[in-house]
């Protein structure tokens, strides 16, 4: 009984300690990640992020449990807070958002809520899986780009889908 517990404790520590050291090293290596976000990643805290969508939303594999379609996009985070949010902190971070919600457009202002984890992509500081997102408007800097894309999509509507995609891709970078 007692010997088995000692062995189990030793095995548990042998697994937990290297994992904790590895996670701490990965967080330390990402010095650009604001401390509050790094702490949220380390502790699995629920967070609310606000920022601007800086990539087109791309389709991903469906949610394995609900079979709902999922999309991913990069959010340039300018404010964040732990849930329940009492006071937002300023941040400059890039977070990959994965959601089953309505895909936002490039330049949209978005609030995303969920749990952060480390990103394997070097371009993102973190990833938020199964996020709940709300589009709160369009960043004024992106308004002209959004208007041009909408007008180009309207003008190419009568074209066959393949040609439409090529034209939109060449003119605006939008392949939807």
CSV table of C-alpha atoms in Angstrom, one decimal:
chain,number,residue,atom,x,y,z
A,1,UNK,CA,0.0,0.0,0.0
A,2,UNK,CA,2.5,2.6,1.2
A,3,UNK,CA,5.2,1.6,-1.3
A,4,UNK,CA,2.7,1.7,-4.2
A,5,UNK,CA,1.7,5.3,-3.2
A,6,UNK,CA,5.4,6.3,-3.0
A,7,UNK,CA,6.0,4.9,-6.5
A,8,UNK,CA,2.9,6.6,-7.9
A,9,UNK,CA,3.9,9.9,-6.3
A,10,UNK,CA,7.4,9.6,-7.8
A,11,UNK,CA,6.0,8.8,-11.3
A,12,UNK,CA,3.5,11.7,-11.1
A,13,UNK,CA,6.3,14.1,-10.1
A,14,UNK,CA,8.5,12.7,-12.9
A,15,UNK,CA,5.8,13.6,-15.4
A,16,UNK,CA,4.6,16.9,-13.9
A,17,UNK,CA,7.9,18.6,-13.3
A,18,UNK,CA,9.3,18.4,-16.8
A,19,UNK,CA,6.0,19.5,-18.3
A,20,UNK,CA,5.9,22.5,-16.0
A,21,UNK,CA,9.5,23.4,-16.8
A,22,UNK,CA,8.8,23.1,-20.5
A,23,UNK,CA,5.7,25.2,-20.4
A,24,UNK,CA,7.5,27.9,-18.4
A,25,UNK,CA,10.3,27.9,-20.9
A,26,UNK,CA,7.9,28.3,-23.8
A,27,UNK,CA,6.2,31.2,-22.1
A,28,UNK,CA,9.5,32.8,-21.3
A,29,UNK,CA,10.7,32.4,-24.9
A,30,UNK,CA,7.7,34.5,-26.0
A,31,UNK,CA,8.7,37.7,-24.4
A,32,UNK,CA,6.4,39.6,-26.7
A,33,UNK,CA,3.4,38.1,-25.1
A,34,UNK,CA,1.9,40.5,-22.5
A,35,UNK,CA,2.3,39.1,-18.9
A,36,UNK,CA,-1.4,39.0,-18.3
A,37,UNK,CA,-1.9,36.8,-21.4
A,38,UNK,CA,1.0,34.6,-20.5
A,39,UNK,CA,-0.5,34.1,-17.0
A,40,UNK,CA,-3.9,33.2,-18.6
A,41,UNK,CA,-2.3,30.6,-20.9
A,42,UNK,CA,-0.4,29.1,-17.9
A,43,UNK,CA,-3.5,28.9,-15.7
A,44,UNK,CA,-6.2,28.2,-18.3
A,45,UNK,CA,-8.1,31.3,-17.4
A,46,UNK,CA,-11.2,32.4,-19.4
A,47,UNK,CA,-10.4,35.6,-21.2
A,48,UNK,CA,-12.1,38.3,-23.2
A,49,UNK,CA,-10.0,39.8,-26.1
A,50,UNK,CA,-10.8,42.8,-28.2
A,51,UNK,CA,-9.1,43.7,-31.4
A,52,UNK,CA,-9.1,43.9,-35.2
A,53,UNK,CA,-9.4,40.9,-37.6
A,54,UNK,CA,-6.2,41.0,-39.7
A,55,UNK,CA,-6.6,37.8,-41.8
A,56,UNK,CA,-9.5,36.4,-43.9
A,57,UNK,CA,-11.5,33.8,-42.0
A,58,UNK,CA,-10.6,30.3,-43.3
A,59,UNK,CA,-12.7,27.2,-43.1
A,60,UNK,CA,-11.5,24.5,-40.7
A,61,UNK,CA,-12.6,20.9,-40.0
A,62,UNK,CA,-16.0,20.8,-38.3
A,63,UNK,CA,-16.4,20.7,-34.6
A,64,UNK,CA,-15.9,17.0,-33.6
A,65,UNK,CA,-18.7,17.1,-31.1
A,66,UNK,CA,-21.4,19.3,-32.6
A,67,UNK,CA,-20.4,18.9,-36.2
A,68,UNK,CA,-20.8,22.7,-36.6
A,69,UNK,CA,-18.6,24.3,-39.3
A,70,UNK,CA,-15.6,26.2,-37.8
A,71,UNK,CA,-13.5,29.1,-39.0
A,72,UNK,CA,-10.2,30.6,-37.9
A,73,UNK,CA,-8.8,34.1,-38.2
A,74,UNK,CA,-6.0,36.2,-36.6
A,75,UNK,CA,-7.0,38.9,-34.2
A,76,UNK,CA,-4.6,41.8,-33.5
A,77,UNK,CA,-5.4,42.1,-29.8
A,78,UNK,CA,-5.4,45.6,-28.4
A,79,UNK,CA,-7.2,44.9,-25.1
A,80,UNK,CA,-7.8,41.9,-22.9
A,81,UNK,CA,-9.2,41.0,-19.5
A,82,UNK,CA,-9.9,37.9,-17.4
A,83,UNK,CA,-13.6,36.8,-17.2
A,84,UNK,CA,-15.6,38.2,-15.5
A,85,UNK,CA,-14.1,41.3,-17.0
A,86,UNK,CA,-13.8,44.3,-14.6
A,87,UNK,CA,-11.1,46.3,-16.2
A,88,UNK,CA,-9.4,45.7,-19.6
A,89,UNK,CA,-5.6,45.9,-20.0
A,90,UNK,CA,-3.9,47.2,-23.1
A,91,UNK,CA,-2.0,44.6,-25.2
A,92,UNK,CA,-0.2,44.2,-28.5
A,93,UNK,CA,-0.5,40.5,-29.3
A,94,UNK,CA,-1.6,38.3,-32.2
A,95,UNK,CA,-4.1,35.5,-31.3
A,96,UNK,CA,-5.5,32.8,-33.6
A,97,UNK,CA,-9.3,32.6,-33.0
A,98,UNK,CA,-11.2,29.4,-33.8
A,99,UNK,CA,-15.0,29.6,-33.6
A,100,UNK,CA,-18.2,28.1,-34.9
A,101,UNK,CA,-19.8,31.5,-35.1
A,102,UNK,CA,-20.4,33.7,-38.1
A,103,UNK,CA,-17.0,34.5,-39.8
A,104,UNK,CA,-15.9,38.1,-39.4
A,105,UNK,CA,-14.6,40.1,-42.3
A,106,UNK,CA,-11.1,41.5,-42.6
A,107,UNK,CA,-10.9,44.7,-40.6
A,108,UNK,CA,-13.9,43.9,-38.3
A,109,UNK,CA,-13.6,44.9,-34.6
A,110,UNK,CA,-14.2,41.7,-32.7
A,111,UNK,CA,-14.6,40.6,-29.1
A,112,UNK,CA,-13.7,37.0,-28.4
A,113,UNK,CA,-14.2,35.0,-25.2
A,114,UNK,CA,-12.7,31.7,-24.3
A,115,UNK,CA,-9.6,30.0,-23.0
A,116,UNK,CA,-6.1,30.7,-24.4
A,117,UNK,CA,-3.4,28.1,-25.1
A,118,UNK,CA,0.0,28.3,-26.6
A,119,UNK,CA,0.2,28.5,-30.4
A,120,UNK,CA,2.5,26.3,-32.4
A,121,UNK,CA,2.5,28.9,-35.2
A,122,UNK,CA,5.4,31.4,-34.9
A,123,UNK,CA,3.2,34.2,-36.2
A,124,UNK,CA,0.7,33.9,-33.3
A,125,UNK,CA,1.3,34.5,-29.6
A,126,UNK,CA,-1.6,32.2,-28.6
A,127,UNK,CA,-4.7,30.4,-29.9
A,128,UNK,CA,-8.3,30.5,-28.6
A,129,UNK,CA,-10.2,27.4,-29.5
A,130,UNK,CA,-14.0,27.3,-29.5
A,131,UNK,CA,-14.2,31.0,-28.9
A,132,UNK,CA,-17.5,32.9,-28.7
A,133,UNK,CA,-17.1,36.0,-30.9
A,134,UNK,CA,-19.1,39.2,-31.4
A,135,UNK,CA,-18.4,41.6,-34.2
A,136,UNK,CA,-18.6,45.1,-32.7
A,137,UNK,CA,-18.0,47.2,-35.9
A,138,UNK,CA,-15.3,47.9,-38.5
A,139,UNK,CA,-12.0,49.4,-37.7
A,140,UNK,CA,-12.1,52.8,-39.5
A,141,UNK,CA,-8.6,52.2,-41.0
A,142,UNK,CA,-10.0,49.1,-42.8
A,143,UNK,CA,-13.3,50.7,-43.9
A,144,UNK,CA,-12.0,51.6,-47.5
A,145,UNK,CA,-10.6,48.1,-48.0
A,146,UNK,CA,-13.9,46.6,-46.8
A,147,UNK,CA,-15.9,48.9,-49.2
A,148,UNK,CA,-13.7,48.0,-52.2
A,149,UNK,CA,-14.0,44.3,-51.5
A,150,UNK,CA,-17.8,44.6,-51.1
A,151,UNK,CA,-18.1,46.5,-54.4
A,152,UNK,CA,-15.9,44.1,-56.3
A,153,UNK,CA,-17.9,41.1,-55.0
A,154,UNK,CA,-21.1,42.9,-56.1
A,155,UNK,CA,-19.7,43.5,-59.6
A,156,UNK,CA,-18.5,39.9,-60.1
A,157,UNK,CA,-21.7,38.3,-58.9
A,158,UNK,CA,-22.9,37.4,-62.4
A,159,UNK,CA,-19.6,35.6,-63.3
A,160,UNK,CA,-19.3,31.8,-62.9
A,161,UNK,CA,-18.0,30.9,-59.4
A,162,UNK,CA,-14.5,29.8,-60.6
A,163,UNK,CA,-14.0,33.1,-62.6
A,164,UNK,CA,-15.4,35.2,-59.8
A,165,UNK,CA,-13.0,33.7,-57.3
A,166,UNK,CA,-10.0,34.3,-59.6
A,167,UNK,CA,-11.1,38.0,-60.3
A,168,UNK,CA,-11.7,38.7,-56.6
A,169,UNK,CA,-8.4,37.0,-55.7
A,170,UNK,CA,-6.5,39.1,-58.2
A,171,UNK,CA,-8.2,42.4,-57.4
A,172,UNK,CA,-8.7,42.3,-53.6
A,173,UNK,CA,-7.1,39.1,-52.3
A,174,UNK,CA,-10.6,37.9,-51.3
A,175,UNK,CA,-11.2,34.3,-52.7
A,176,UNK,CA,-14.6,33.7,-51.0
